[in-house]
Structure formats: C-alpha cells, structure tokens
Coordinates of C-alpha atoms (C1' of nucleotides) in Angstrom, one line a residue:
Chain A
X1 CA 9.9 -44.1 21.4
X2 CA 11.1 -43.7 17.9
X3 CA 13.1 -40.5 18.5
X4 CA 16.7 -40.8 19.4
X5 CA 17.6 -38.6 22.4
X6 CA 15.1 -36.0 21.6
X7 CA 15.1 -32.5 23.1
X8 CA 12.7 -29.6 22.8
X9 CA 13.7 -27.1 20.2
X10 CA 12.3 -24.4 22.4
X11 CA 13.5 -25.2 25.9
X12 CA 16.2 -27.8 25.4
X13 CA 14.4 -30.0 27.9
X14 CA 14.2 -33.7 27.4
X15 CA 10.6 -35.0 26.8
X16 CA 9.0 -37.0 29.5
X17 CA 7.4 -40.3 28.6
X18 CA 3.8 -40.5 29.7
X19 CA 1.2 -43.1 29.4
X20 CA -1.9 -42.2 27.6
X21 CA -4.9 -43.9 25.9
X22 CA -5.9 -43.2 22.4
X23 CA -8.6 -44.4 20.1
X24 CA -7.5 -45.8 16.7
X25 CA -9.0 -46.1 13.4
X26 CA -8.5 -49.7 12.2
X27 CA -7.4 -48.9 8.7
X28 CA -5.9 -52.3 7.8
X29 CA -9.4 -53.7 8.3
X30 CA -10.6 -51.6 5.4
X31 CA -7.8 -52.4 3.0
X32 CA -9.7 -54.8 0.8
X33 CA -12.8 -52.7 0.7
X34 CA -10.8 -49.6 -0.1
X35 CA -8.9 -51.4 -2.8
X36 CA -12.0 -52.7 -4.6
X37 CA -13.6 -49.3 -4.3
X38 CA -10.5 -47.6 -5.7
X39 CA -10.5 -50.0 -8.6
X40 CA -13.7 -48.3 -9.8
X41 CA -11.9 -45.0 -9.9
X42 CA -10.1 -45.5 -13.1
X43 CA -11.1 -41.9 -14.1
X44 CA -9.1 -40.4 -11.3
X45 CA -6.0 -38.3 -12.0
X46 CA -2.8 -40.4 -12.1
X47 CA -1.0 -38.4 -9.5
X48 CA -3.8 -39.1 -7.0
X49 CA -4.0 -42.8 -7.9
X50 CA -0.2 -43.2 -7.6
X51 CA -0.1 -41.6 -4.2
X52 CA -2.8 -43.9 -2.8
X53 CA -1.5 -47.0 -4.3
X54 CA 1.8 -46.1 -2.6
X55 CA 0.1 -46.0 0.7
X56 CA -1.8 -49.2 0.2
X57 CA 1.2 -51.1 -1.0
X58 CA 3.3 -50.1 1.9
X59 CA 0.5 -51.4 4.1
X60 CA -2.1 -49.4 6.0
X61 CA -1.4 -48.8 9.7
X62 CA -3.8 -48.2 12.5
X63 CA -4.1 -44.5 13.0
X64 CA -4.7 -42.6 16.2
X65 CA -7.8 -40.4 15.9
X66 CA -7.5 -38.8 19.3
X67 CA -5.1 -36.3 20.7
X68 CA -4.3 -35.0 24.2
X69 CA -4.9 -31.3 23.7
X70 CA -6.8 -28.6 25.5
X71 CA -8.5 -27.4 22.3
X72 CA -10.4 -29.1 19.6
X73 CA -13.5 -31.2 19.3
X74 CA -14.0 -33.3 22.5
X75 CA -14.7 -37.0 22.3
X76 CA -18.4 -37.7 22.7
X77 CA -17.8 -40.6 25.1
X78 CA -17.6 -40.9 28.8
X79 CA -14.4 -40.6 30.7
X80 CA -12.6 -38.9 27.9
X81 CA -11.6 -35.7 29.5
X82 CA -8.7 -33.9 27.9
X83 CA -9.1 -35.9 24.7
X84 CA -10.0 -34.3 21.4
X85 CA -10.5 -35.6 17.9
X86 CA -7.6 -35.6 15.5
X87 CA -8.2 -32.8 13.0
X88 CA -8.3 -34.9 9.9
X89 CA -10.8 -37.2 11.6
X90 CA -13.2 -34.4 12.5
X91 CA -12.7 -32.0 9.5
X92 CA -14.4 -34.2 6.9
X93 CA -17.2 -34.8 9.3
X94 CA -17.7 -31.1 9.0
X95 CA -18.7 -31.5 5.4
X96 CA -21.6 -33.6 6.5
X97 CA -22.6 -31.6 9.6
X98 CA -22.5 -28.3 7.7
X99 CA -24.9 -29.8 5.2
X100 CA -27.2 -30.7 8.1
X101 CA -26.9 -27.3 9.5
X102 CA -27.8 -25.8 6.1
X103 CA -30.8 -28.1 5.8
X104 CA -32.0 -26.9 9.2
X105 CA -31.5 -23.3 8.3
X106 CA -33.7 -23.5 5.3
X107 CA -36.3 -25.3 7.3
X108 CA -36.0 -28.7 5.7
X109 CA -34.0 -30.6 8.3
X110 CA -34.2 -33.9 6.3
X111 CA -32.9 -32.3 3.1
X112 CA -29.2 -33.3 3.7
X113 CA -30.2 -36.9 2.9
X114 CA -30.9 -35.9 -0.6
X115 CA -27.2 -35.4 -1.0
X116 CA -25.4 -37.7 1.4
X117 CA -27.6 -40.8 1.0
X118 CA -28.4 -40.5 -2.7
X119 CA -26.2 -42.7 -4.8
X120 CA -26.5 -40.3 -7.7
X121 CA -24.6 -37.6 -5.7
X122 CA -21.2 -36.9 -6.9
X123 CA -19.1 -35.8 -4.0
X124 CA -16.0 -34.1 -5.2
X125 CA -13.1 -32.9 -3.0
X126 CA -10.8 -30.2 -4.3
X127 CA -7.5 -30.1 -2.5
X128 CA -3.7 -29.9 -2.6
X129 CA -1.7 -33.1 -3.0
X130 CA -0.7 -33.2 0.7
X131 CA -4.4 -33.8 1.6
X132 CA -4.9 -36.8 -0.6
X133 CA -4.6 -39.6 2.0
X134 CA -7.2 -38.0 4.2
X135 CA -9.8 -37.9 1.5
X136 CA -9.1 -41.1 -0.3
X137 CA -8.3 -43.5 2.6
X138 CA -9.3 -42.2 6.0
X139 CA -12.5 -40.4 5.2
X140 CA -13.9 -43.1 2.9
X141 CA -13.0 -45.7 5.5
X142 CA -15.0 -43.7 8.1
X143 CA -18.0 -43.6 5.8
X144 CA -17.8 -47.2 4.9
X145 CA -18.3 -48.3 8.5
X146 CA -21.5 -46.4 9.0
X147 CA -24.9 -48.1 9.3
X148 CA -26.3 -45.7 6.8
X149 CA -25.0 -45.9 3.2
X150 CA -23.3 -42.6 2.8
X151 CA -22.0 -41.6 -0.6
X152 CA -18.2 -42.0 -1.0
X153 CA -16.1 -39.4 -2.8
X154 CA -16.8 -39.5 -6.5
X155 CA -13.5 -37.8 -7.4
X156 CA -10.6 -36.1 -5.7
X157 CA -8.9 -33.9 -8.3
X158 CA -5.9 -33.0 -6.2
X159 CA -3.7 -30.2 -7.4
X160 CA 0.1 -29.9 -7.1
X161 CA 1.8 -27.0 -5.4
X162 CA 1.9 -23.3 -6.3
X163 CA 5.3 -21.8 -5.8
X164 CA 5.9 -18.1 -5.1
X165 CA 8.6 -16.4 -7.2
X166 CA 10.1 -19.8 -7.9
X167 CA 10.3 -20.8 -4.3
X168 CA 8.1 -23.0 -2.2
X169 CA 5.6 -21.1 -0.2
X170 CA 5.8 -21.3 3.5
X171 CA 3.5 -19.5 6.0
X172 CA 5.9 -20.1 8.9
X173 CA 8.6 -18.3 6.9
X174 CA 6.2 -15.8 5.7
X175 CA 7.0 -16.5 2.1
X176 CA 3.5 -16.2 0.9
X177 CA 0.8 -13.8 -0.1
X178 CA -1.9 -13.4 2.5
X179 CA -5.3 -13.0 1.0
X180 CA -6.3 -10.2 3.4
X181 CA -3.1 -8.3 2.4
X182 CA -3.7 -8.9 -1.2
X183 CA -7.2 -7.5 -1.0
X184 CA -5.8 -4.3 0.5
X185 CA -4.1 -3.6 -2.9
X186 CA -6.0 -5.5 -5.6
X187 CA -9.4 -6.8 -6.5
X188 CA -9.8 -10.4 -5.5
X189 CA -11.1 -11.1 -9.0
X190 CA -7.7 -10.6 -10.4
X191 CA -6.3 -13.2 -8.2
X192 CA -9.0 -15.6 -9.1
X193 CA -8.2 -15.1 -12.8
X194 CA -4.5 -15.5 -12.5
X195 CA -4.7 -18.5 -10.3
X196 CA -7.2 -20.1 -12.6
X197 CA -5.0 -19.4 -15.6
X198 CA -2.0 -20.8 -13.9
X199 CA -3.4 -23.5 -11.6
X200 CA -0.9 -26.3 -10.7
X201 CA -3.2 -29.0 -12.2
X202 CA -0.6 -31.3 -13.6
X203 CA 2.6 -30.1 -12.0
X204 CA 3.8 -27.4 -9.7
X205 CA 3.5 -24.0 -11.1
X206 CA 4.8 -20.6 -10.3
X207 CA 3.1 -17.4 -9.1
X208 CA 5.1 -14.2 -9.7
X209 CA 4.0 -10.6 -9.3
X210 CA 5.3 -9.8 -12.7
X211 CA 3.3 -12.5 -14.3
X212 CA 0.3 -11.4 -12.2
X213 CA 0.6 -7.9 -13.6
X214 CA 1.1 -9.2 -17.2
X215 CA -2.0 -11.4 -17.0
X216 CA -4.2 -8.7 -15.5
X217 CA -3.0 -6.1 -18.0
X218 CA -2.6 -8.1 -21.2
X219 CA -5.5 -10.5 -20.8
X220 CA -8.2 -9.2 -18.6
X221 CA -7.8 -5.5 -19.6
X222 CA -6.4 -5.5 -23.1
X223 CA -8.1 -8.5 -24.5
X224 CA -11.4 -8.8 -22.7
X225 CA -11.9 -5.4 -21.1
X226 CA -11.0 -3.6 -24.3
X227 CA -13.3 -5.7 -26.4
X228 CA -16.2 -4.8 -24.2
X229 CA -15.2 -1.2 -24.1
X230 CA -14.6 -0.7 -27.9
X231 CA -17.9 -2.5 -28.6
X232 CA -19.9 -0.4 -26.2
X233 CA -18.4 2.9 -26.9
X234 CA -18.9 2.4 -30.6
X235 CA -22.5 1.3 -30.1
X236 CA -23.1 4.4 -28.0
X237 CA -21.5 6.7 -30.4
X238 CA -23.1 5.6 -33.6
X239 CA -26.2 3.7 -32.6
X240 CA -27.2 5.5 -29.4
X241 CA -26.7 2.2 -27.5
X242 CA -29.3 0.2 -29.4
X243 CA -27.9 -2.7 -31.4
X244 CA -30.5 -4.8 -33.1
X245 CA -30.2 -8.3 -34.5
X246 CA -29.9 -8.4 -38.3
X247 CA -32.6 -10.3 -40.2
X248 CA -30.0 -12.5 -41.8
X249 CA -26.5 -13.0 -40.7
X250 CA -23.6 -12.7 -43.1
X251 CA -21.4 -15.7 -43.7
X252 CA -18.6 -14.0 -41.8
X253 CA -20.8 -13.4 -38.8
X254 CA -22.1 -17.0 -38.9
X255 CA -18.7 -18.6 -39.0
X256 CA -17.5 -16.4 -36.3
X257 CA -20.3 -17.3 -34.0
X258 CA -19.8 -21.0 -34.8
X259 CA -16.2 -20.7 -33.7
X260 CA -17.3 -19.0 -30.6
X261 CA -19.8 -21.6 -29.7
X262 CA -17.3 -24.3 -30.4
X263 CA -14.9 -22.7 -27.9
X264 CA -17.7 -22.2 -25.4
X265 CA -18.6 -25.9 -25.6
X266 CA -15.0 -26.8 -25.0
X267 CA -14.9 -24.5 -22.1
X268 CA -17.8 -26.3 -20.4
X269 CA -16.1 -29.6 -21.1
X270 CA -12.9 -28.3 -19.5
X271 CA -14.7 -27.1 -16.4
X272 CA -16.4 -30.5 -16.1
X273 CA -13.0 -32.2 -16.2
X274 CA -11.6 -29.8 -13.6
X275 CA -9.4 -28.2 -16.2
X276 CA -9.9 -24.7 -15.0
X277 CA -6.7 -23.6 -16.6
X278 CA -7.8 -24.8 -20.0
X279 CA -11.3 -23.4 -19.5
X280 CA -9.7 -20.0 -18.7
X281 CA -7.6 -20.0 -21.8
X282 CA -10.6 -20.9 -23.9
X283 CA -12.9 -18.2 -22.8
X284 CA -10.1 -15.7 -23.2
X285 CA -9.5 -17.0 -26.7
X286 CA -13.1 -16.2 -27.4
X287 CA -12.4 -12.6 -26.6
X288 CA -9.5 -12.8 -29.0
X289 CA -11.8 -14.0 -31.7
X290 CA -14.0 -11.1 -31.0
X291 CA -11.2 -8.6 -31.3
X292 CA -10.1 -10.1 -34.6
X293 CA -13.6 -10.1 -35.9
X294 CA -14.0 -6.5 -35.0
X295 CA -10.8 -5.5 -36.8
X296 CA -11.6 -7.6 -39.9
X297 CA -15.1 -6.2 -40.4
X298 CA -13.9 -2.6 -39.8
X299 CA -17.2 -1.1 -38.5
X300 CA -15.5 2.3 -38.4
X301 CA -15.5 2.2 -42.2
X302 CA -18.8 0.4 -42.8
X303 CA -20.6 2.8 -40.5
X304 CA -20.2 5.6 -43.0
X305 CA -21.9 3.9 -46.0
X306 CA -23.4 0.6 -44.9
X307 CA -24.6 1.2 -41.4
X308 CA -26.3 -2.2 -41.3
X309 CA -23.0 -4.0 -41.6
X310 CA -21.5 -2.0 -38.8
X311 CA -24.5 -2.9 -36.7
X312 CA -24.1 -6.6 -37.4
X313 CA -20.5 -6.4 -36.2
X314 CA -21.6 -4.8 -33.0
X315 CA -24.4 -7.3 -32.6
X316 CA -22.0 -10.2 -33.0
X317 CA -19.5 -8.6 -30.6
X318 CA -22.2 -8.1 -28.0
X319 CA -23.3 -11.7 -28.4
X320 CA -19.7 -12.8 -27.9
X321 CA -19.5 -10.7 -24.8
X322 CA -22.8 -12.2 -23.6
X323 CA -21.5 -15.7 -24.1
X324 CA -18.3 -14.9 -22.3
X325 CA -20.4 -13.3 -19.5
X326 CA -21.9 -16.8 -18.9
X327 CA -19.0 -19.1 -19.3
X328 CA -16.4 -17.0 -17.5
X329 CA -18.5 -16.5 -14.4
X330 CA -17.0 -19.4 -12.5
X331 CA -13.6 -17.6 -12.7
X332 CA -14.5 -13.9 -12.6
X333 CA -18.1 -13.7 -11.4
X334 CA -18.1 -10.0 -10.3
X335 CA -16.7 -8.7 -13.6
X336 CA -19.1 -10.9 -15.6
X337 CA -22.1 -9.7 -13.6
X338 CA -21.1 -6.1 -14.5
X339 CA -20.6 -7.1 -18.1
X340 CA -24.2 -8.5 -18.1
X341 CA -25.5 -5.3 -16.6
X342 CA -23.9 -3.3 -19.3
X343 CA -25.5 -5.5 -21.9
X344 CA -28.8 -5.0 -20.2
X345 CA -29.2 -8.7 -19.5
X346 CA -30.7 -10.5 -16.6
X347 CA -28.5 -11.6 -13.8
X348 CA -30.3 -14.9 -13.5
X349 CA -29.3 -17.3 -16.2
X350 CA -28.2 -20.8 -17.0
X351 CA -25.2 -22.2 -18.9
X352 CA -27.6 -23.2 -21.7
X353 CA -28.7 -19.7 -22.2
X354 CA -25.7 -19.0 -24.4
X355 CA -27.8 -20.0 -27.4
X356 CA -30.5 -17.4 -26.7
X357 CA -29.7 -14.4 -28.9
X358 CA -31.8 -11.4 -27.9
X359 CA -33.4 -9.2 -30.5
X360 CA -31.5 -6.3 -29.3
X361 CA -28.8 -5.2 -26.9
X362 CA -29.2 -1.9 -25.1
X363 CA -26.1 -0.2 -23.9
X364 CA -26.5 2.5 -21.4
X365 CA -23.9 3.1 -18.8
X366 CA -20.4 2.1 -19.8
X367 CA -17.8 1.4 -17.2
X368 CA -14.4 -0.2 -17.2
X369 CA -14.5 -3.9 -16.6
X370 CA -11.0 -4.1 -15.1
X371 CA -8.3 -1.8 -14.2
X372 CA -4.6 -2.1 -15.1
X373 CA -1.9 -2.5 -12.6
X374 CA 1.1 -0.2 -13.0
X375 CA 4.7 -1.0 -12.3
X376 CA 4.8 0.9 -9.0
X377 CA 2.1 -1.3 -7.5
X378 CA 4.1 -4.4 -8.4
X379 CA 7.3 -2.9 -7.0
X380 CA 5.4 -2.3 -3.8
X381 CA 4.6 -6.0 -3.6
X382 CA 8.2 -6.9 -4.2
X383 CA 9.1 -4.6 -1.4
X384 CA 6.6 -6.2 0.9
X385 CA 8.0 -9.6 0.0
X386 CA 11.5 -8.4 0.7
X387 CA 10.5 -7.0 4.1
X388 CA 9.1 -10.3 5.0
X389 CA 12.3 -12.1 4.0
X390 CA 14.3 -10.0 6.4
X391 CA 11.6 -10.4 8.9
X392 CA 11.9 -14.1 8.9
X393 CA 13.8 -14.6 12.1
X394 CA 12.1 -12.2 14.4
X395 CA 13.0 -13.2 17.9
X396 CA 15.0 -16.1 19.1
X397 CA 13.7 -18.4 21.7
X398 CA 16.5 -18.4 24.3
X399 CA 17.6 -21.5 26.1
X400 CA 17.7 -21.6 29.9
X401 CA 20.6 -19.9 31.5
X402 CA 23.6 -22.1 32.3
X403 CA 26.6 -21.8 34.6
X404 CA 30.2 -21.4 33.5
X405 CA 30.9 -24.9 34.7
X406 CA 28.3 -26.2 32.3
X407 CA 30.1 -24.6 29.4
X408 CA 33.5 -25.9 30.7
X409 CA 32.2 -29.4 30.4
X410 CA 32.4 -29.0 26.7
X411 CA 35.7 -29.7 25.0
X412 CA 35.8 -27.9 21.7
X413 CA 38.9 -28.1 19.6
X414 CA 40.0 -27.1 16.1
X415 CA 40.1 -30.1 13.9
X416 CA 41.7 -30.4 10.5
X417 CA 39.8 -32.4 7.9
X418 CA 42.0 -35.0 6.4
X419 CA 39.5 -37.0 4.4
X420 CA 35.9 -36.6 3.4
X421 CA 33.6 -38.9 1.6
X422 CA 29.9 -39.5 1.0
X423 CA 28.3 -42.2 3.0
X424 CA 26.5 -44.6 0.7
X425 CA 22.8 -44.9 1.0
X426 CA 22.6 -41.5 2.6
X427 CA 22.2 -38.1 1.0
X428 CA 22.8 -35.9 4.0
X429 CA 25.8 -37.5 5.6
X430 CA 29.5 -37.2 5.0
X431 CA 32.1 -39.3 6.7
X432 CA 35.1 -37.2 7.8
X433 CA 38.5 -38.2 9.1
X434 CA 39.9 -35.4 11.2
X435 CA 43.0 -34.6 13.2
X436 CA 42.4 -32.9 16.5
X437 CA 46.0 -32.5 17.5
X438 CA 47.5 -35.7 18.7
X439 CA 44.9 -38.1 17.5
X440 CA 42.6 -38.8 14.6
X441 CA 39.0 -39.4 14.7
X442 CA 36.1 -40.4 12.5
X443 CA 33.1 -38.0 12.4
X444 CA 29.7 -38.3 10.7
X445 CA 28.3 -35.0 9.7
X446 CA 25.0 -34.0 8.1
X447 CA 26.4 -31.5 5.8
X448 CA 26.3 -33.3 2.4
X449 CA 23.7 -30.9 1.1
X450 CA 26.0 -27.9 1.7
X451 CA 29.5 -29.1 1.1
X452 CA 31.2 -31.3 -1.4
X453 CA 33.7 -33.7 0.1
X454 CA 36.6 -32.5 -2.0
X455 CA 36.1 -28.9 -0.9
X456 CA 36.4 -29.8 2.8
X457 CA 39.8 -31.4 2.8
X458 CA 42.4 -29.3 4.6
X459 CA 39.8 -27.1 6.3
X460 CA 40.1 -26.3 10.0
X461 CA 36.9 -26.3 11.8
X462 CA 35.7 -26.5 15.4
X463 CA 34.6 -29.8 16.8
X464 CA 32.9 -30.9 20.0
X465 CA 35.2 -33.7 20.9
X466 CA 34.0 -35.0 24.2
X467 CA 30.5 -35.9 23.1
X468 CA 29.6 -39.5 23.6
X469 CA 30.4 -41.4 20.5
X470 CA 27.5 -42.8 18.5
X471 CA 26.9 -45.1 15.6
X472 CA 25.3 -43.6 12.6
X473 CA 24.6 -45.6 9.5
X474 CA 27.0 -48.2 10.9
X475 CA 29.8 -45.8 11.4
X476 CA 30.9 -44.6 14.8
X477 CA 31.0 -40.8 15.0
X478 CA 33.5 -39.7 17.5
X479 CA 32.9 -35.9 17.5
X480 CA 30.4 -33.3 16.3
X481 CA 31.2 -30.7 13.8
X482 CA 30.0 -27.2 14.6
X483 CA 28.3 -25.0 12.0
X484 CA 26.0 -22.0 11.7
X485 CA 22.6 -22.7 10.4
X486 CA 20.6 -20.1 8.6
X487 CA 17.2 -21.3 7.2
X488 CA 18.2 -23.2 4.2
X489 CA 21.9 -22.5 4.4
X490 CA 24.6 -24.0 6.6
X491 CA 28.1 -22.6 7.1
X492 CA 31.2 -24.1 8.7
X493 CA 33.2 -21.9 11.0
X494 CA 36.9 -21.0 10.5
X495 CA 39.4 -19.5 12.9
X496 CA 40.2 -15.9 12.2
X497 CA 43.9 -16.7 12.0
X498 CA 45.7 -19.9 11.2
X499 CA 46.0 -22.0 14.4
X500 CA 47.2 -25.5 14.9
X501 CA 44.8 -28.4 14.9
X502 CA 43.9 -29.4 18.5
X503 CA 43.7 -25.8 19.7
X504 CA 41.0 -25.6 22.3
X505 CA 38.2 -23.2 22.1
X506 CA 37.2 -21.4 25.3
Chain B
rG1 C1' 19.5 -44.6 -0.2
rG2 C1' 14.0 -46.0 -0.8
rC3 C1' 9.3 -44.2 -2.9
rG4 C1' 6.8 -40.5 -6.2
rA5 C1' 7.1 -37.0 -9.8
rC6 C1' 9.2 -33.5 -13.2
rG7 C1' 12.9 -31.6 -17.2
rU8 C1' 9.3 -28.9 -24.3
rA9 C1' 10.9 -21.6 -27.5
rG10 C1' 14.4 -16.0 -23.9
rC11 C1' 10.0 -16.4 -19.8
rU12 C1' 5.3 -19.0 -18.0
rC13 C1' 3.2 -23.3 -19.7
rA14 C1' -0.1 -26.7 -23.4
rG15 C1' 0.8 -31.2 -26.0
rU16 C1' -5.4 -36.2 -25.9
rU17 C1' -5.2 -43.5 -26.5
rG18 C1' 2.6 -43.2 -30.0
rG19 C1' 0.7 -40.8 -36.4
rU20 C1' 1.7 -35.0 -41.2
rU21 C1' 6.1 -29.4 -41.3
rA22 C1' 5.9 -29.7 -32.2
rG23 C1' 2.0 -25.4 -30.1
rA24 C1' -0.2 -20.9 -27.0
rG25 C1' 0.4 -16.4 -24.2
rC26 C1' 4.2 -13.0 -22.8
rA27 C1' 8.8 -10.7 -24.5
rU28 C1' 11.3 -9.2 -29.0
rC29 C1' 11.4 -7.4 -34.3
rG30 C1' 8.6 -5.7 -38.7
rG31 C1' 3.9 -4.1 -40.7
rA32 C1' -1.5 -2.6 -40.8
rA33 C1' -5.3 0.0 -38.6
rU34 C1' -7.4 4.4 -35.7
rC35 C1' -13.8 2.1 -32.9
rA36 C1' -11.3 1.5 -28.1
rU37 C1' -8.5 1.1 -21.5
rA38 C1' -1.4 3.8 -26.1
rA39 C1' -5.9 -0.8 -26.6
rU40 C1' -6.3 -4.1 -31.4
rC41 C1' -5.0 -7.0 -35.8
rC42 C1' -1.3 -9.4 -39.3
rG43 C1' 3.6 -11.4 -40.1
rG44 C1' 8.6 -13.2 -38.5
rG45 C1' 10.9 -19.5 -34.6
rU46 C1' 17.8 -22.9 -36.9
rG47 C1' 13.4 -25.4 -30.1
rU48 C1' 19.7 -31.3 -30.0
rC49 C1' 11.2 -31.8 -26.9
rC50 C1' 17.7 -32.9 -20.6
rG51 C1' 21.8 -36.7 -22.5
rG52 C1' 22.4 -41.9 -24.2
rG53 C1' 20.5 -46.5 -25.7
rG54 C1' 16.2 -49.6 -27.1
rU55 C1' 11.0 -51.2 -29.0
rU56 C1' 8.2 -49.6 -33.6
rC57 C1' 6.7 -48.5 -40.4
rA58 C1' 6.4 -44.2 -36.9
rA59 C1' 8.6 -41.7 -30.2
rG60 C1' 8.0 -35.2 -27.1
rU61 C1' 4.6 -39.5 -26.1
rC62 C1' 6.3 -46.4 -24.5
rC63 C1' 10.9 -49.3 -22.0
rC64 C1' 16.0 -49.1 -19.9
rU65 C1' 19.9 -46.0 -18.3
rG66 C1' 22.7 -41.4 -17.0
rC67 C1' 22.4 -36.2 -15.4
rG68 C1' 19.6 -32.3 -13.1
rU69 C1' 15.4 -30.3 -10.1
rC70 C1' 11.4 -31.0 -6.5
rG71 C1' 8.3 -33.6 -2.8
rC72 C1' 7.7 -37.5 1.0
rU73 C1' 11.0 -40.7 3.9
rA74 C1' 15.6 -42.6 6.8
rC75 C1' 20.5 -41.4 8.6
rC76 C1' 22.5 -35.0 10.5
rA77 C1' 25.7 -36.8 18.3

RNA sequence: GGCGACGUAGCUCAGUUGGUUAGAGCAUCGGAAUCAUAAUCCGGGUGUCCGGGGUUCAAGUCCCUGCGUCGCUACCA
C-alpha cells in the first residue's frame, strides 16, 4: 500500500485491502529490444523521443494488464471471472481487430495481412502527448512478442495540448467544447479548418471563440470563399459560365501558376511531415495569390476592350481554385467537393491531377462556399461557456451522517500564525509556527501555492489541534489548518470579530 | 524538489542543420480599386527574440545561470 491513510472521497470510508491476482506485462524484458528499435527512429519528433527516453532511463516496470471490473473486455483464459483487460492493453489490439473485421466485410478475410504483416506498411499513430507511452512502449512490446512478425509503429507524431480560452480543457469540469454541441451551431468543417490552422504541433496552443470567428470569416470566407465567388460570378456575367483555356499563356499567368504549383508542392510536403498547420497556411496563401492576381490583371477593365485577357484571368483563377480543391481536401473535404462541383470537375481525383489543366471550365450553379459567423453567434458560445462554469459544482456528494459526539471529538481552536516559511524541496508545503493560546505548535500546511509566507504572519485561523501528529518531509506537523477549497482556489478562514488565539470553535 | 518543455510584434503563432536589414495572419492607420460574401489589393513595425553571462568571424537558434508559465511526479494530517 503506497497510500497514506487513504479515504474515499465519496463516502469517507477507509479502503479495505483485498488480495487479487493480476497478469503483468513484463516490460523490463523488452528494454533492450525497445531501445534498439527506438534508435532507428531518429526521424521522430523530439518531444516524443524525449518522453520515451525519460521512461526508459527511469527503468521500465512490470505493468498490470488486468483489472477487477464488471465491465470491459474479459480475459480469454480459464478461471478469470471478474477480470478484464486494462484499457490500454486492449485498445491498440482494436487497431488490428478492426482491420480484420474490415477485411471480412469486404469478403477478403486474409486482406488484413497485406497491412499488418507487410514490412513496407507505415503504421502511424496520431495522438496527444499523454498517450505516448502506450504507443511507443507497451504496444510495440506487445507486438514484438508475437509469433507473427507484425509491423511496429512507423511514426508517432504526438501533438501537445489545445487549451480553451487560455485555460486547460477539462471534461470533468465541463471546460470544453463538445462536438455534438458544436454541430448544433456550426458546420463541422469550420472546426476542422480552425483546428488544422492552429494545431498544437510543437507546443500547446489556444482555441478561442473569437479566434474561431476570425479565422472562419477572414480566411475561409473572405479569402477563399470570396475568390471562388468573384471568379464564378464574373464568369457567369461576362462569359455565360464558359471559361476556355487560352492558346498561349501570358507571362503574368505563367509566373502566377508557377508560384501556385510551388505552394501546392510545399503543401503536400507539409502534409507528409504531419505539419497540418503549415499545409493549411500554404493552401490559404494560394487563395491569397489568386486574389492578388485577380486584382492586378483587372478583368473588369480588360473585359471591355480585350475580352481574351479577361478570360485568361478567369481561367487562371479557376485553375487556382481547382488546385486548391485538391490540396485542401484533407482539411475541408465538404467545401472542396462543392467547389469542384461548381467547377464542373469530377469528384474522383488524385493528388497528381493538379497538373491536368482542362480545356474549359463550365460554371453553372453558384453557391456560397462558406458562411460567415456574426458576433451574436459567438456571444452565444461565450454564454454557454459561462453557464458551464457556474455549473461546475452541481451536487455535492454528502458524507454519512454523524452524531454530535463525533463532532465533539474534534478540538478546533483559533491559532495565530507566528512564523511561516517554505519547506525546501517542496513546492506545496509551508512550515508554520502557531500559537493556540497557551502553547505553540509547528504545523505543515499544503498552501504554498495560494499563500506567501510573509502574508500569513499575524493571521488568525482555525486549526484542528487534536489530530494525531505526523511527520511530513521530516517535520512533525502538530495540527491541521482548515481552509475552504474551491476548484483551483483555496481560502483560509478568519473569525468575524477579533478573538484571542486559543478560542475554541464549537 | 526531481524530470520534461515553453517564454519572438497589441493578439494568435512561424522561424529549417547557428549565416544578410527577424517573419505571417489578425488588429490598427493611410491609400487604391469596384468583379465579388462591405469582400479584395497596396503601403506603414523604434520587436531589449524573458533577463544575465559564455562559446563563435557570426546566436532568436548552441552552453551555463536567474526569473516567469505549463505538464508529469513527491510531500498537502
């Protein structure tokens, strides 16, 4: 038992020690094999490598892979009733079994082997940093021990954390955005875009509704949506929707296209390196190039005297949109599909099809690619967040009823803090010298995060003084300070009027 | 305290193996344009690259140190 005098937070009961049997994964046995395997992963992200090396250097420990629970995946062995697999032992196996299920569904039950047993397969796990050890230590160790040679993870590009309005997300505190709620108000495509544009790839990043609105309005709508709209409307108005390829491109058109292809190539490279954020910026920059080109070639002027020139502008803009419709698909698939439909292009295409410039674009129906979000909608989201914040402590779990005598067992007195200092090697604890009337005592209190020692001196606070003394960090604590705890805040209590130290509370 | 990171423009963030006058978007100010979803385009930056040392011909980038923030971890009787 590692815990010191533990009690249940819900019932206040003391836990009962029970004997049980568990199965363990013998991780230390795999250390050498894991190390030499990880040595080949010099292309992994530094944050991932650092994390694993930390684990390895501290020494791997045997890890229980079973739990005593009445739900979960049962152990496929005899006499194991009531035992289930530990979630991070069975979850990765799901990757394999779902492939098998898929193979069976398509009528080729052996097909899964093409992936799991082929050395050329690149298995890539996308996850948040808290999931690194399961996919880089435990899961590979499981695979290594199999008779069949399964492929090991090729890369584990773990991301950092995404904060919400500057604060760490927490589902238990309801400080989060639930996808199903989000979808009630906005198109999921917008979330995909904003998350891609601001993914915590190299460090924690922040999601704020204001920023969400700005990105949807300024980028998706004003830059990309408007480029499509102005191009299409113009084509419709002056060319009846038919935009044909010029026999020979002007220099301006050529250099513009070159630049676009250059960006597109970089976009592909960024995707391959899991730099979704960079890729997103790149394809949006292509739309910016398109807008600039549109402005510089002034089709609204050339259309009057040199109609061919105006047509070239539109043709290039359509081509730019066509290229974007391919390379932005991983991030905003629905919008890009609609863009292709408006361009009268096939839905079925490959990344390489960028280079295929059609003879003609046919614009028929024009619809908005994206919609803007107005301030009211964002205010609504802030209201929802606010409601949640006040909703954070819904009902208290009450402790069992006690008798008056139980309460009377406690001796609580007002103590005056005489001295306060930090305890070295600790960042939560303060050592206090207090006067409880006719005697002085030493108290260790875990309030360092909330109070500076110098601000405590002279304060009068309630203390539980007849609690059994206990050594903490080598110091004997002879009483317990009482304070109110509210989520991330902690407040000491003060008597309403000045009373002498030693006054008893009843 | 130990381990791991982070600190770049008002805001959100880029900055490849150290190499010209440190960048983008937003915001802000000024201008152009009128095809377009009041959209677009051009121009405007005195940033102690957290502070202080050091290595180097050269440091936002490497090393040491201090401060601050965050995560994991131990001690909140």
